[in-house]
Amino acid sequence: MVDAIILTGPTASGKSKAAIELARTLKGEIINADSMQLYRHLPILTACPTDADKTLISHHLYEILGDQDLGSAGWWYHEVCDLITQIRNQGRMPILVGGTGLYLHTLAHGLSEIPAVPEAVRLQAREFAEKDNFFSIVAQYDPIAAQKLHPSDKQRLTRALEVRLATGKSIYEWQAKTLKKANFTLAKFALLPDRAHVYANINQRFDQMMIDGALEEVRQLMQTPVRQDSPILRAVGAPELMASLRGELSQTEAIERAKQSSRNYAKRQYTWLRHQATDYTCFTEWSKSSLKTAVAAAKSLRN
């Protein structure tokens, strides 16, 4: 019997709208699987569900983290496991929606119990991350991570360094240990439209975000005492708009760079999903046919 559905895809692929349709058909509730939509600060820029969406369907884990909170795959994993159990016990279908591959991989394949990193060590790792020779520093402390990670993947390199500094072991040594895995049966679907279509959606959506108030959101964030290692400060489009507000970029240039950052993010999501393709039923568009296929697959697993 299927315990939950995963619906993923690159940003601006239409998965949020598809999830609502799927939830209405299957009497489901939607759970967030996007690391940026956990934070309350940038609901427009991070494309959080609207109030109208939340009226149609129950949504969980959206806009719940504040100024001093830090989300993580481990924290999200425990929250989601509890939610799936609660929603299933109510006779409803949990539908996880989002494009954060690490979160989805953790739910499907398990969680390594890496010890908590002390705040002082976390800050030290982020200080190293600002140095021009950051990749060389990581390679010195954790050659395993340096072999596996791209030099430009600053977020994962920082995480690898902080784990090595805190525990004396590579994060990959920890991940090789026995994983704690939830005993859920998952039906997994991916919405993968033509890439050019997604890129066009990204550009159009960002223009609409600007009309809806994304710049003012970022302005307010800059005036908020958010911890400096908060991921929300690195949300796609936020650094570029911050640069514009500081007078370092024109607004036009900031918008174009933000769109490019979003397209680059979508490209990375496509790459990740290609590696996961055998685990997912993939659709190039969301239609009545794909809805029917997803519902039938979910019900067949339930029987």
PDB file of C-alpha atoms in Angstrom:
ATOM      1  CA  MET A   1       0.000   0.000   0.000  1.00  0.00           C
ATOM      2  CA  VAL A   2       1.426   3.381  -0.948  1.00  0.00           C
ATOM      3  CA  ASP A   3       2.000   5.678   2.011  1.00  0.00           C
ATOM      4  CA  ALA A   4       2.817   8.888   0.150  1.00  0.00           C
ATOM      5  CA  ILE A   5       3.336  10.394  -3.292  1.00  0.00           C
ATOM      6  CA  ILE A   6       6.342  12.407  -4.419  1.00  0.00           C
ATOM      7  CA  LEU A   7       5.827  14.893  -7.232  1.00  0.00           C
ATOM      8  CA  THR A   8       9.002  16.681  -8.256  1.00  0.00           C
ATOM      9  CA  GLY A   9      10.436  18.546 -11.211  1.00  0.00           C
ATOM     10  CA  PRO A  10      12.539  21.606 -12.003  1.00  0.00           C
ATOM     11  CA  THR A  11      11.500  25.044 -10.868  1.00  0.00           C
ATOM     12  CA  ALA A  12       8.672  26.580 -12.944  1.00  0.00           C
ATOM     13  CA  SER A  13       7.695  23.191 -14.385  1.00  0.00           C
ATOM     14  CA  GLY A  14       4.127  23.445 -13.100  1.00  0.00           C
ATOM     15  CA  LYS A  15       4.410  20.840 -10.345  1.00  0.00           C
ATOM     16  CA  SER A  16       2.660  22.931  -7.678  1.00  0.00           C
ATOM     17  CA  LYS A  17      -0.469  23.304  -9.805  1.00  0.00           C
ATOM     18  CA  ALA A  18      -0.317  19.626 -10.741  1.00  0.00           C
ATOM     19  CA  ALA A  19      -0.035  18.667  -7.066  1.00  0.00           C
ATOM     20  CA  ILE A  20      -3.220  20.542  -6.209  1.00  0.00           C
ATOM     21  CA  GLU A  21      -5.090  18.709  -8.956  1.00  0.00           C
ATOM     22  CA  LEU A  22      -3.675  15.392  -7.765  1.00  0.00           C
ATOM     23  CA  ALA A  23      -4.560  16.178  -4.155  1.00  0.00           C
ATOM     24  CA  ARG A  24      -8.144  17.069  -5.058  1.00  0.00           C
ATOM     25  CA  THR A  25      -8.501  13.787  -6.942  1.00  0.00           C
ATOM     26  CA  LEU A  26      -6.959  11.584  -4.252  1.00  0.00           C
ATOM     27  CA  LYS A  27      -8.204  13.426  -1.148  1.00  0.00           C
ATOM     28  CA  GLY A  28      -4.642  14.426  -0.429  1.00  0.00           C
ATOM     29  CA  GLU A  29      -2.694  16.984   1.554  1.00  0.00           C
ATOM     30  CA  ILE A  30       0.457  18.676   0.266  1.00  0.00           C
ATOM     31  CA  ILE A  31       3.799  18.633   2.097  1.00  0.00           C
ATOM     32  CA  ASN A  32       6.633  20.970   1.137  1.00  0.00           C
ATOM     33  CA  ALA A  33       9.846  19.435  -0.257  1.00  0.00           C
ATOM     34  CA  ASP A  34      11.521  22.733  -1.190  1.00  0.00           C
ATOM     35  CA  SER A  35      14.259  23.948   1.158  1.00  0.00           C
ATOM     36  CA  MET A  36      13.603  27.661   0.507  1.00  0.00           C
ATOM     37  CA  GLN A  37       9.825  27.516   0.888  1.00  0.00           C
ATOM     38  CA  LEU A  38      10.361  26.453   4.501  1.00  0.00           C
ATOM     39  CA  TYR A  39      11.229  30.078   5.354  1.00  0.00           C
ATOM     40  CA  ARG A  40       8.657  32.787   5.914  1.00  0.00           C
ATOM     41  CA  HIS A  41      10.712  35.673   4.503  1.00  0.00           C
ATOM     42  CA  LEU A  42      10.352  35.463   0.703  1.00  0.00           C
ATOM     43  CA  PRO A  43       7.035  33.809  -0.196  1.00  0.00           C
ATOM     44  CA  ILE A  44       6.809  35.635  -3.537  1.00  0.00           C
ATOM     45  CA  LEU A  45      10.411  35.100  -4.635  1.00  0.00           C
ATOM     46  CA  THR A  46      10.367  31.425  -3.605  1.00  0.00           C
ATOM     47  CA  ALA A  47       6.969  30.818  -5.260  1.00  0.00           C
ATOM     48  CA  CYS A  48       5.195  29.631  -2.125  1.00  0.00           C
ATOM     49  CA  PRO A  49       1.553  28.545  -2.430  1.00  0.00           C
ATOM     50  CA  THR A  50      -0.922  31.404  -2.409  1.00  0.00           C
ATOM     51  CA  ASP A  51      -3.655  31.851   0.179  1.00  0.00           C
ATOM     52  CA  ALA A  52      -6.109  30.621  -2.466  1.00  0.00           C
ATOM     53  CA  ASP A  53      -4.061  27.444  -2.930  1.00  0.00           C
ATOM     54  CA  LYS A  54      -4.052  26.831   0.812  1.00  0.00           C
ATOM     55  CA  THR A  55      -7.815  27.290   0.920  1.00  0.00           C
ATOM     56  CA  LEU A  56      -8.282  24.574  -1.702  1.00  0.00           C
ATOM     57  CA  ILE A  57      -5.919  22.026  -0.161  1.00  0.00           C
ATOM     58  CA  SER A  58      -4.193  21.639   3.211  1.00  0.00           C
ATOM     59  CA  HIS A  59      -0.493  22.560   2.888  1.00  0.00           C
ATOM     60  CA  HIS A  60       2.232  21.674   5.398  1.00  0.00           C
ATOM     61  CA  LEU A  61       5.794  22.924   6.133  1.00  0.00           C
ATOM     62  CA  TYR A  62       5.493  26.169   4.179  1.00  0.00           C
ATOM     63  CA  GLU A  63       6.780  29.467   5.650  1.00  0.00           C
ATOM     64  CA  ILE A  64       7.370  28.006   9.108  1.00  0.00           C
ATOM     65  CA  LEU A  65      11.038  28.878   9.798  1.00  0.00           C
ATOM     66  CA  GLY A  66      11.968  32.272  11.206  1.00  0.00           C
ATOM     67  CA  ASP A  67      14.943  34.602  11.560  1.00  0.00           C
ATOM     68  CA  GLN A  68      17.127  32.342  13.714  1.00  0.00           C
ATOM     69  CA  ASP A  69      15.990  28.962  12.403  1.00  0.00           C
ATOM     70  CA  LEU A  70      18.008  26.659  10.178  1.00  0.00           C
ATOM     71  CA  GLY A  71      16.361  23.993   8.057  1.00  0.00           C
ATOM     72  CA  SER A  72      18.265  20.857   7.097  1.00  0.00           C
ATOM     73  CA  ALA A  73      17.633  17.548   5.382  1.00  0.00           C
ATOM     74  CA  GLY A  74      17.759  15.779   8.743  1.00  0.00           C
ATOM     75  CA  TRP A  75      15.289  18.141  10.421  1.00  0.00           C
ATOM     76  CA  TRP A  76      12.962  17.979   7.390  1.00  0.00           C
ATOM     77  CA  TYR A  77      13.162  14.177   7.313  1.00  0.00           C
ATOM     78  CA  HIS A  78      11.906  13.821  10.878  1.00  0.00           C
ATOM     79  CA  GLU A  79       9.146  16.405  10.362  1.00  0.00           C
ATOM     80  CA  VAL A  80       7.960  14.718   7.167  1.00  0.00           C
ATOM     81  CA  CYS A  81       7.958  11.214   8.630  1.00  0.00           C
ATOM     82  CA  ASP A  82       5.661  12.415  11.417  1.00  0.00           C
ATOM     83  CA  LEU A  83       3.401  14.247   8.952  1.00  0.00           C
ATOM     84  CA  ILE A  84       3.062  11.284   6.597  1.00  0.00           C
ATOM     85  CA  THR A  85       1.988   9.090   9.509  1.00  0.00           C
ATOM     86  CA  GLN A  86      -0.512  11.670  10.778  1.00  0.00           C
ATOM     87  CA  ILE A  87      -2.075  12.279   7.364  1.00  0.00           C
ATOM     88  CA  ARG A  88      -2.331   8.567   6.531  1.00  0.00           C
ATOM     89  CA  ASN A  89      -3.946   7.890   9.918  1.00  0.00           C
ATOM     90  CA  GLN A  90      -6.630  10.397   8.892  1.00  0.00           C
ATOM     91  CA  GLY A  91      -7.308   8.372   5.756  1.00  0.00           C
ATOM     92  CA  ARG A  92      -5.816  10.989   3.445  1.00  0.00           C
ATOM     93  CA  MET A  93      -2.918  10.906   0.973  1.00  0.00           C
ATOM     94  CA  PRO A  94       0.316  12.813   1.690  1.00  0.00           C
ATOM     95  CA  ILE A  95       1.726  14.402  -1.485  1.00  0.00           C
ATOM     96  CA  LEU A  96       5.263  15.730  -1.241  1.00  0.00           C
ATOM     97  CA  VAL A  97       5.979  18.528  -3.702  1.00  0.00           C
ATOM     98  CA  GLY A  98       9.278  20.259  -4.360  1.00  0.00           C
ATOM     99  CA  GLY A  99      12.542  20.188  -6.200  1.00  0.00           C
ATOM    100  CA  THR A 100      15.142  19.869  -3.430  1.00  0.00           C
ATOM    101  CA  GLY A 101      16.787  16.629  -4.477  1.00  0.00           C
ATOM    102  CA  LEU A 102      18.669  16.091  -1.212  1.00  0.00           C
ATOM    103  CA  TYR A 103      15.431  16.148   0.776  1.00  0.00           C
ATOM    104  CA  LEU A 104      13.673  13.705  -1.542  1.00  0.00           C
ATOM    105  CA  HIS A 105      16.680  11.392  -1.625  1.00  0.00           C
ATOM    106  CA  THR A 106      16.791  11.403   2.171  1.00  0.00           C
ATOM    107  CA  LEU A 107      13.144  10.357   2.435  1.00  0.00           C
ATOM    108  CA  ALA A 108      13.492   7.615  -0.186  1.00  0.00           C
ATOM    109  CA  HIS A 109      16.876   6.205   0.832  1.00  0.00           C
ATOM    110  CA  GLY A 110      17.382   7.081   4.464  1.00  0.00           C
ATOM    111  CA  LEU A 111      19.188   9.486   6.760  1.00  0.00           C
ATOM    112  CA  SER A 112      22.758   9.250   8.013  1.00  0.00           C
ATOM    113  CA  GLU A 113      22.850  10.123  11.684  1.00  0.00           C
ATOM    114  CA  ILE A 114      25.576  12.782  11.498  1.00  0.00           C
ATOM    115  CA  PRO A 115      26.169  14.462  14.882  1.00  0.00           C
ATOM    116  CA  ALA A 116      24.981  18.032  15.278  1.00  0.00           C
ATOM    117  CA  VAL A 117      27.539  20.663  14.308  1.00  0.00           C
ATOM    118  CA  PRO A 118      28.238  23.263  17.027  1.00  0.00           C
ATOM    119  CA  GLU A 119      27.373  26.836  16.086  1.00  0.00           C
ATOM    120  CA  ALA A 120      30.971  28.006  16.435  1.00  0.00           C
ATOM    121  CA  VAL A 121      32.143  25.363  13.963  1.00  0.00           C
ATOM    122  CA  ARG A 122      29.343  26.218  11.548  1.00  0.00           C
ATOM    123  CA  LEU A 123      30.403  29.868  11.577  1.00  0.00           C
ATOM    124  CA  GLN A 124      34.060  28.910  11.126  1.00  0.00           C
ATOM    125  CA  ALA A 125      33.190  26.865   8.026  1.00  0.00           C
ATOM    126  CA  ARG A 126      31.273  29.807   6.576  1.00  0.00           C
ATOM    127  CA  GLU A 127      34.203  32.118   7.175  1.00  0.00           C
ATOM    128  CA  PHE A 128      36.385  29.711   5.220  1.00  0.00           C
ATOM    129  CA  ALA A 129      33.733  29.654   2.478  1.00  0.00           C
ATOM    130  CA  GLU A 130      34.295  33.366   1.829  1.00  0.00           C
ATOM    131  CA  LYS A 131      37.963  32.864   1.006  1.00  0.00           C
ATOM    132  CA  ASP A 132      39.179  32.722  -2.595  1.00  0.00           C
ATOM    133  CA  ASN A 133      40.988  29.423  -1.952  1.00  0.00           C
ATOM    134  CA  PHE A 134      37.970  27.766  -0.303  1.00  0.00           C
ATOM    135  CA  PHE A 135      38.073  24.639  -2.447  1.00  0.00           C
ATOM    136  CA  SER A 136      41.742  24.121  -1.579  1.00  0.00           C
ATOM    137  CA  ILE A 137      40.878  24.440   2.109  1.00  0.00           C
ATOM    138  CA  VAL A 138      38.175  21.783   1.805  1.00  0.00           C
ATOM    139  CA  ALA A 139      40.577  19.515  -0.106  1.00  0.00           C
ATOM    140  CA  GLN A 140      43.101  19.874   2.708  1.00  0.00           C
ATOM    141  CA  TYR A 141      40.612  18.920   5.431  1.00  0.00           C
ATOM    142  CA  ASP A 142      38.449  16.470   3.478  1.00  0.00           C
ATOM    143  CA  PRO A 143      40.023  15.103   0.280  1.00  0.00           C
ATOM    144  CA  ILE A 144      37.129  12.668  -0.143  1.00  0.00           C
ATOM    145  CA  ALA A 145      34.626  15.519  -0.406  1.00  0.00           C
ATOM    146  CA  ALA A 146      36.942  17.432  -2.742  1.00  0.00           C
ATOM    147  CA  GLN A 147      36.984  14.454  -5.102  1.00  0.00           C
ATOM    148  CA  LYS A 148      33.206  14.111  -5.116  1.00  0.00           C
ATOM    149  CA  LEU A 149      32.050  17.739  -5.173  1.00  0.00           C
ATOM    150  CA  HIS A 150      32.379  20.396  -7.856  1.00  0.00           C
ATOM    151  CA  PRO A 151      34.559  23.395  -6.873  1.00  0.00           C
ATOM    152  CA  SER A 152      31.601  25.747  -7.462  1.00  0.00           C
ATOM    153  CA  ASP A 153      29.203  23.790  -5.207  1.00  0.00           C
ATOM    154  CA  LYS A 154      29.759  26.125  -2.279  1.00  0.00           C
ATOM    155  CA  GLN A 155      26.795  24.946  -0.220  1.00  0.00           C
ATOM    156  CA  ARG A 156      27.776  21.267  -0.177  1.00  0.00           C
ATOM    157  CA  LEU A 157      31.459  22.075   0.245  1.00  0.00           C
ATOM    158  CA  THR A 158      30.618  24.185   3.298  1.00  0.00           C
ATOM    159  CA  ARG A 159      28.515  21.390   4.736  1.00  0.00           C
ATOM    160  CA  ALA A 160      31.318  18.895   4.131  1.00  0.00           C
ATOM    161  CA  LEU A 161      33.856  21.156   5.834  1.00  0.00           C
ATOM    162  CA  GLU A 162      31.723  21.814   8.899  1.00  0.00           C
ATOM    163  CA  VAL A 163      31.097  18.082   9.397  1.00  0.00           C
ATOM    164  CA  ARG A 164      34.821  17.345   9.064  1.00  0.00           C
ATOM    165  CA  LEU A 165      35.740  20.109  11.500  1.00  0.00           C
ATOM    166  CA  ALA A 166      33.108  19.023  14.029  1.00  0.00           C
ATOM    167  CA  THR A 167      33.521  15.249  13.900  1.00  0.00           C
ATOM    168  CA  GLY A 168      36.970  14.533  12.488  1.00  0.00           C
ATOM    169  CA  LYS A 169      35.391  12.390   9.775  1.00  0.00           C
ATOM    170  CA  SER A 170      34.348  13.067   6.191  1.00  0.00           C
ATOM    171  CA  ILE A 171      30.645  13.516   5.612  1.00  0.00           C
ATOM    172  CA  TYR A 172      30.974  10.653   3.128  1.00  0.00           C
ATOM    173  CA  GLU A 173      32.309   8.373   5.861  1.00  0.00           C
ATOM    174  CA  TRP A 174      29.219   9.179   7.902  1.00  0.00           C
ATOM    175  CA  GLN A 175      26.942   8.593   4.912  1.00  0.00           C
ATOM    176  CA  ALA A 176      28.522   5.186   4.323  1.00  0.00           C
ATOM    177  CA  LYS A 177      27.302   4.024   7.713  1.00  0.00           C
ATOM    178  CA  THR A 178      23.956   2.300   8.168  1.00  0.00           C
ATOM    179  CA  LEU A 179      21.150   4.676   7.226  1.00  0.00           C
ATOM    180  CA  LYS A 180      18.030   5.298   9.238  1.00  0.00           C
ATOM    181  CA  LYS A 181      15.295   4.692   6.668  1.00  0.00           C
ATOM    182  CA  ALA A 182      11.569   5.290   7.035  1.00  0.00           C
ATOM    183  CA  ASN A 183       9.470   2.277   6.128  1.00  0.00           C
ATOM    184  CA  PHE A 184       7.205   4.095   3.653  1.00  0.00           C
ATOM    185  CA  THR A 185       6.077   2.912   0.236  1.00  0.00           C
ATOM    186  CA  LEU A 186       6.373   5.856  -2.132  1.00  0.00           C
ATOM    187  CA  ALA A 187       4.847   6.499  -5.558  1.00  0.00           C
ATOM    188  CA  LYS A 188       7.303   8.825  -7.311  1.00  0.00           C
ATOM    189  CA  PHE A 189       6.509  11.099 -10.245  1.00  0.00           C
ATOM    190  CA  ALA A 190       8.536  13.779 -12.019  1.00  0.00           C
ATOM    191  CA  LEU A 191       7.265  16.551 -14.271  1.00  0.00           C
ATOM    192  CA  LEU A 192       9.938  17.196 -16.910  1.00  0.00           C
ATOM    193  CA  PRO A 193       8.752  19.582 -19.635  1.00  0.00           C
ATOM    194  CA  ASP A 194      10.982  20.619 -22.504  1.00  0.00           C
ATOM    195  CA  ARG A 195      13.822  22.687 -21.069  1.00  0.00           C
ATOM    196  CA  ALA A 196      13.176  25.672 -23.339  1.00  0.00           C
ATOM    197  CA  HIS A 197       9.582  25.755 -22.088  1.00  0.00           C
ATOM    198  CA  VAL A 198      10.742  25.802 -18.463  1.00  0.00           C
ATOM    199  CA  TYR A 199      13.271  28.551 -19.168  1.00  0.00           C
ATOM    200  CA  ALA A 200      10.552  30.677 -20.778  1.00  0.00           C
ATOM    201  CA  ASN A 201       8.320  30.064 -17.730  1.00  0.00           C
ATOM    202  CA  ILE A 202      11.166  31.131 -15.438  1.00  0.00           C
ATOM    203  CA  ASN A 203      11.611  34.434 -17.248  1.00  0.00           C
ATOM    204  CA  GLN A 204       7.897  35.176 -17.320  1.00  0.00           C
ATOM    205  CA  ARG A 205       7.410  34.151 -13.694  1.00  0.00           C
ATOM    206  CA  PHE A 206      10.243  36.350 -12.464  1.00  0.00           C
ATOM    207  CA  ASP A 207       8.769  39.359 -14.214  1.00  0.00           C
ATOM    208  CA  GLN A 208       5.482  38.629 -12.443  1.00  0.00           C
ATOM    209  CA  MET A 209       7.283  38.213  -9.116  1.00  0.00           C
ATOM    210  CA  MET A 210       8.711  41.699  -9.521  1.00  0.00           C
ATOM    211  CA  ILE A 211       5.220  43.058 -10.186  1.00  0.00           C
ATOM    212  CA  ASP A 212       3.888  41.206  -7.133  1.00  0.00           C
ATOM    213  CA  GLY A 213       6.488  42.679  -4.774  1.00  0.00           C
ATOM    214  CA  ALA A 214       9.598  40.457  -4.774  1.00  0.00           C
ATOM    215  CA  LEU A 215      11.928  43.448  -4.552  1.00  0.00           C
ATOM    216  CA  GLU A 216      10.159  44.800  -1.474  1.00  0.00           C
ATOM    217  CA  GLU A 217      10.359  41.328   0.115  1.00  0.00           C
ATOM    218  CA  VAL A 218      14.117  41.339  -0.356  1.00  0.00           C
ATOM    219  CA  ARG A 219      14.356  44.901   0.984  1.00  0.00           C
ATOM    220  CA  GLN A 220      12.545  43.826   4.158  1.00  0.00           C
ATOM    221  CA  LEU A 221      14.763  40.746   4.461  1.00  0.00           C
ATOM    222  CA  MET A 222      17.856  42.965   4.373  1.00  0.00           C
ATOM    223  CA  GLN A 223      16.419  44.938   7.302  1.00  0.00           C
ATOM    224  CA  THR A 224      15.565  41.785   9.295  1.00  0.00           C
ATOM    225  CA  PRO A 225      17.977  40.270  11.889  1.00  0.00           C
ATOM    226  CA  VAL A 226      18.272  36.971  10.035  1.00  0.00           C
ATOM    227  CA  ARG A 227      21.254  34.847  11.014  1.00  0.00           C
ATOM    228  CA  GLN A 228      23.996  35.300   8.450  1.00  0.00           C
ATOM    229  CA  ASP A 229      24.258  31.589   7.665  1.00  0.00           C
ATOM    230  CA  SER A 230      20.549  31.307   6.906  1.00  0.00           C
ATOM    231  CA  PRO A 231      19.926  29.617   3.527  1.00  0.00           C
ATOM    232  CA  ILE A 232      17.144  32.097   2.760  1.00  0.00           C
ATOM    233  CA  LEU A 233      19.796  34.744   2.080  1.00  0.00           C
ATOM    234  CA  ARG A 234      20.942  32.568  -0.829  1.00  0.00           C
ATOM    235  CA  ALA A 235      17.481  31.914  -2.293  1.00  0.00           C
ATOM    236  CA  VAL A 236      17.546  32.031  -6.079  1.00  0.00           C
ATOM    237  CA  GLY A 237      17.273  35.671  -7.135  1.00  0.00           C
ATOM    238  CA  ALA A 238      17.837  37.128  -3.662  1.00  0.00           C
ATOM    239  CA  PRO A 239      21.580  37.931  -3.947  1.00  0.00           C
ATOM    240  CA  GLU A 240      21.030  39.717  -7.253  1.00  0.00           C
ATOM    241  CA  LEU A 241      18.168  41.835  -5.933  1.00  0.00           C
ATOM    242  CA  MET A 242      20.166  42.634  -2.811  1.00  0.00           C
ATOM    243  CA  ALA A 243      23.007  43.848  -5.023  1.00  0.00           C
ATOM    244  CA  SER A 244      20.553  46.107  -6.824  1.00  0.00           C
ATOM    245  CA  LEU A 245      19.244  47.538  -3.559  1.00  0.00           C
ATOM    246  CA  ARG A 246      22.819  48.237  -2.447  1.00  0.00           C
ATOM    247  CA  GLY A 247      23.435  50.109  -5.704  1.00  0.00           C
ATOM    248  CA  GLU A 248      25.917  47.544  -7.022  1.00  0.00           C
ATOM    249  CA  LEU A 249      23.740  46.565  -9.993  1.00  0.00           C
ATOM    250  CA  SER A 250      21.032  48.323 -11.933  1.00  0.00           C
ATOM    251  CA  GLN A 251      17.596  46.811 -11.415  1.00  0.00           C
ATOM    252  CA  THR A 252      17.511  45.660 -15.044  1.00  0.00           C
ATOM    253  CA  GLU A 253      20.864  43.914 -14.710  1.00  0.00           C
ATOM    254  CA  ALA A 254      19.845  42.345 -11.398  1.00  0.00           C
ATOM    255  CA  ILE A 255      16.668  40.948 -12.931  1.00  0.00           C
ATOM    256  CA  GLU A 256      18.535  39.425 -15.866  1.00  0.00           C
ATOM    257  CA  ARG A 257      21.134  37.879 -13.573  1.00  0.00           C
ATOM    258  CA  ALA A 258      18.411  36.528 -11.283  1.00  0.00           C
ATOM    259  CA  LYS A 259      16.648  34.914 -14.229  1.00  0.00           C
ATOM    260  CA  GLN A 260      19.944  33.357 -15.281  1.00  0.00           C
ATOM    261  CA  SER A 261      20.511  32.032 -11.757  1.00  0.00           C
ATOM    262  CA  SER A 262      17.062  30.463 -11.835  1.00  0.00           C
ATOM    263  CA  ARG A 263      17.713  28.884 -15.233  1.00  0.00           C
ATOM    264  CA  ASN A 264      21.023  27.529 -13.924  1.00  0.00           C
ATOM    265  CA  TYR A 265      19.200  26.067 -10.936  1.00  0.00           C
ATOM    266  CA  ALA A 266      16.673  24.405 -13.225  1.00  0.00           C
ATOM    267  CA  LYS A 267      19.541  22.932 -15.247  1.00  0.00           C
ATOM    268  CA  ARG A 268      21.011  21.358 -12.100  1.00  0.00           C
ATOM    269  CA  GLN A 269      17.600  19.953 -11.214  1.00  0.00           C
ATOM    270  CA  TYR A 270      17.284  18.391 -14.677  1.00  0.00           C
ATOM    271  CA  THR A 271      20.709  16.793 -14.211  1.00  0.00           C
ATOM    272  CA  TRP A 272      19.753  15.356 -10.815  1.00  0.00           C
ATOM    273  CA  LEU A 273      16.460  14.018 -12.125  1.00  0.00           C
ATOM    274  CA  ARG A 274      18.142  12.339 -15.077  1.00  0.00           C
ATOM    275  CA  HIS A 275      20.185  10.329 -12.589  1.00  0.00           C
ATOM    276  CA  GLN A 276      16.990   9.417 -10.706  1.00  0.00           C
ATOM    277  CA  ALA A 277      14.920   8.616 -13.817  1.00  0.00           C
ATOM    278  CA  THR A 278      14.624   4.888 -13.155  1.00  0.00           C
ATOM    279  CA  ASP A 279      12.987   5.613  -9.784  1.00  0.00           C
ATOM    280  CA  TYR A 280      10.367   8.004 -11.176  1.00  0.00           C
ATOM    281  CA  THR A 281       7.474   7.901 -13.595  1.00  0.00           C
ATOM    282  CA  CYS A 282       8.210  10.950 -15.741  1.00  0.00           C
ATOM    283  CA  PHE A 283       5.789  13.220 -17.600  1.00  0.00           C
ATOM    284  CA  THR A 284       6.744  15.849 -20.156  1.00  0.00           C
ATOM    285  CA  GLU A 285       3.526  17.748 -19.392  1.00  0.00           C
ATOM    286  CA  TRP A 286       0.705  17.605 -16.875  1.00  0.00           C
ATOM    287  CA  SER A 287      -2.561  16.724 -18.563  1.00  0.00           C
ATOM    288  CA  LYS A 288      -5.680  14.660 -17.975  1.00  0.00           C
ATOM    289  CA  SER A 289      -3.727  11.668 -19.232  1.00  0.00           C
ATOM    290  CA  SER A 290      -0.822  12.163 -16.829  1.00  0.00           C
ATOM    291  CA  LEU A 291      -3.233  12.768 -13.934  1.00  0.00           C
ATOM    292  CA  LYS A 292      -5.013   9.530 -14.805  1.00  0.00           C
ATOM    293  CA  THR A 293      -1.699   7.668 -14.971  1.00  0.00           C
ATOM    294  CA  ALA A 294      -0.532   9.036 -11.623  1.00  0.00           C
ATOM    295  CA  VAL A 295      -3.830   8.246  -9.894  1.00  0.00           C
ATOM    296  CA  ALA A 296      -3.893   4.718 -11.341  1.00  0.00           C
ATOM    297  CA  ALA A 297      -0.290   4.086 -10.270  1.00  0.00           C
ATOM    298  CA  ALA A 298      -0.966   5.339  -6.748  1.00  0.00           C
ATOM    299  CA  LYS A 299      -4.104   3.228  -6.432  1.00  0.00           C
ATOM    300  CA  SER A 300      -2.398   0.122  -7.827  1.00  0.00           C
ATOM    301  CA  LEU A 301       0.268   0.416  -5.167  1.00  0.00           C
ATOM    302  CA  ARG A 302      -2.429   0.777  -2.545  1.00  0.00           C
ATOM    303  CA  ASN A 303      -4.073  -2.498  -3.483  1.00  0.00           C
TER     304      ASN A 303
END
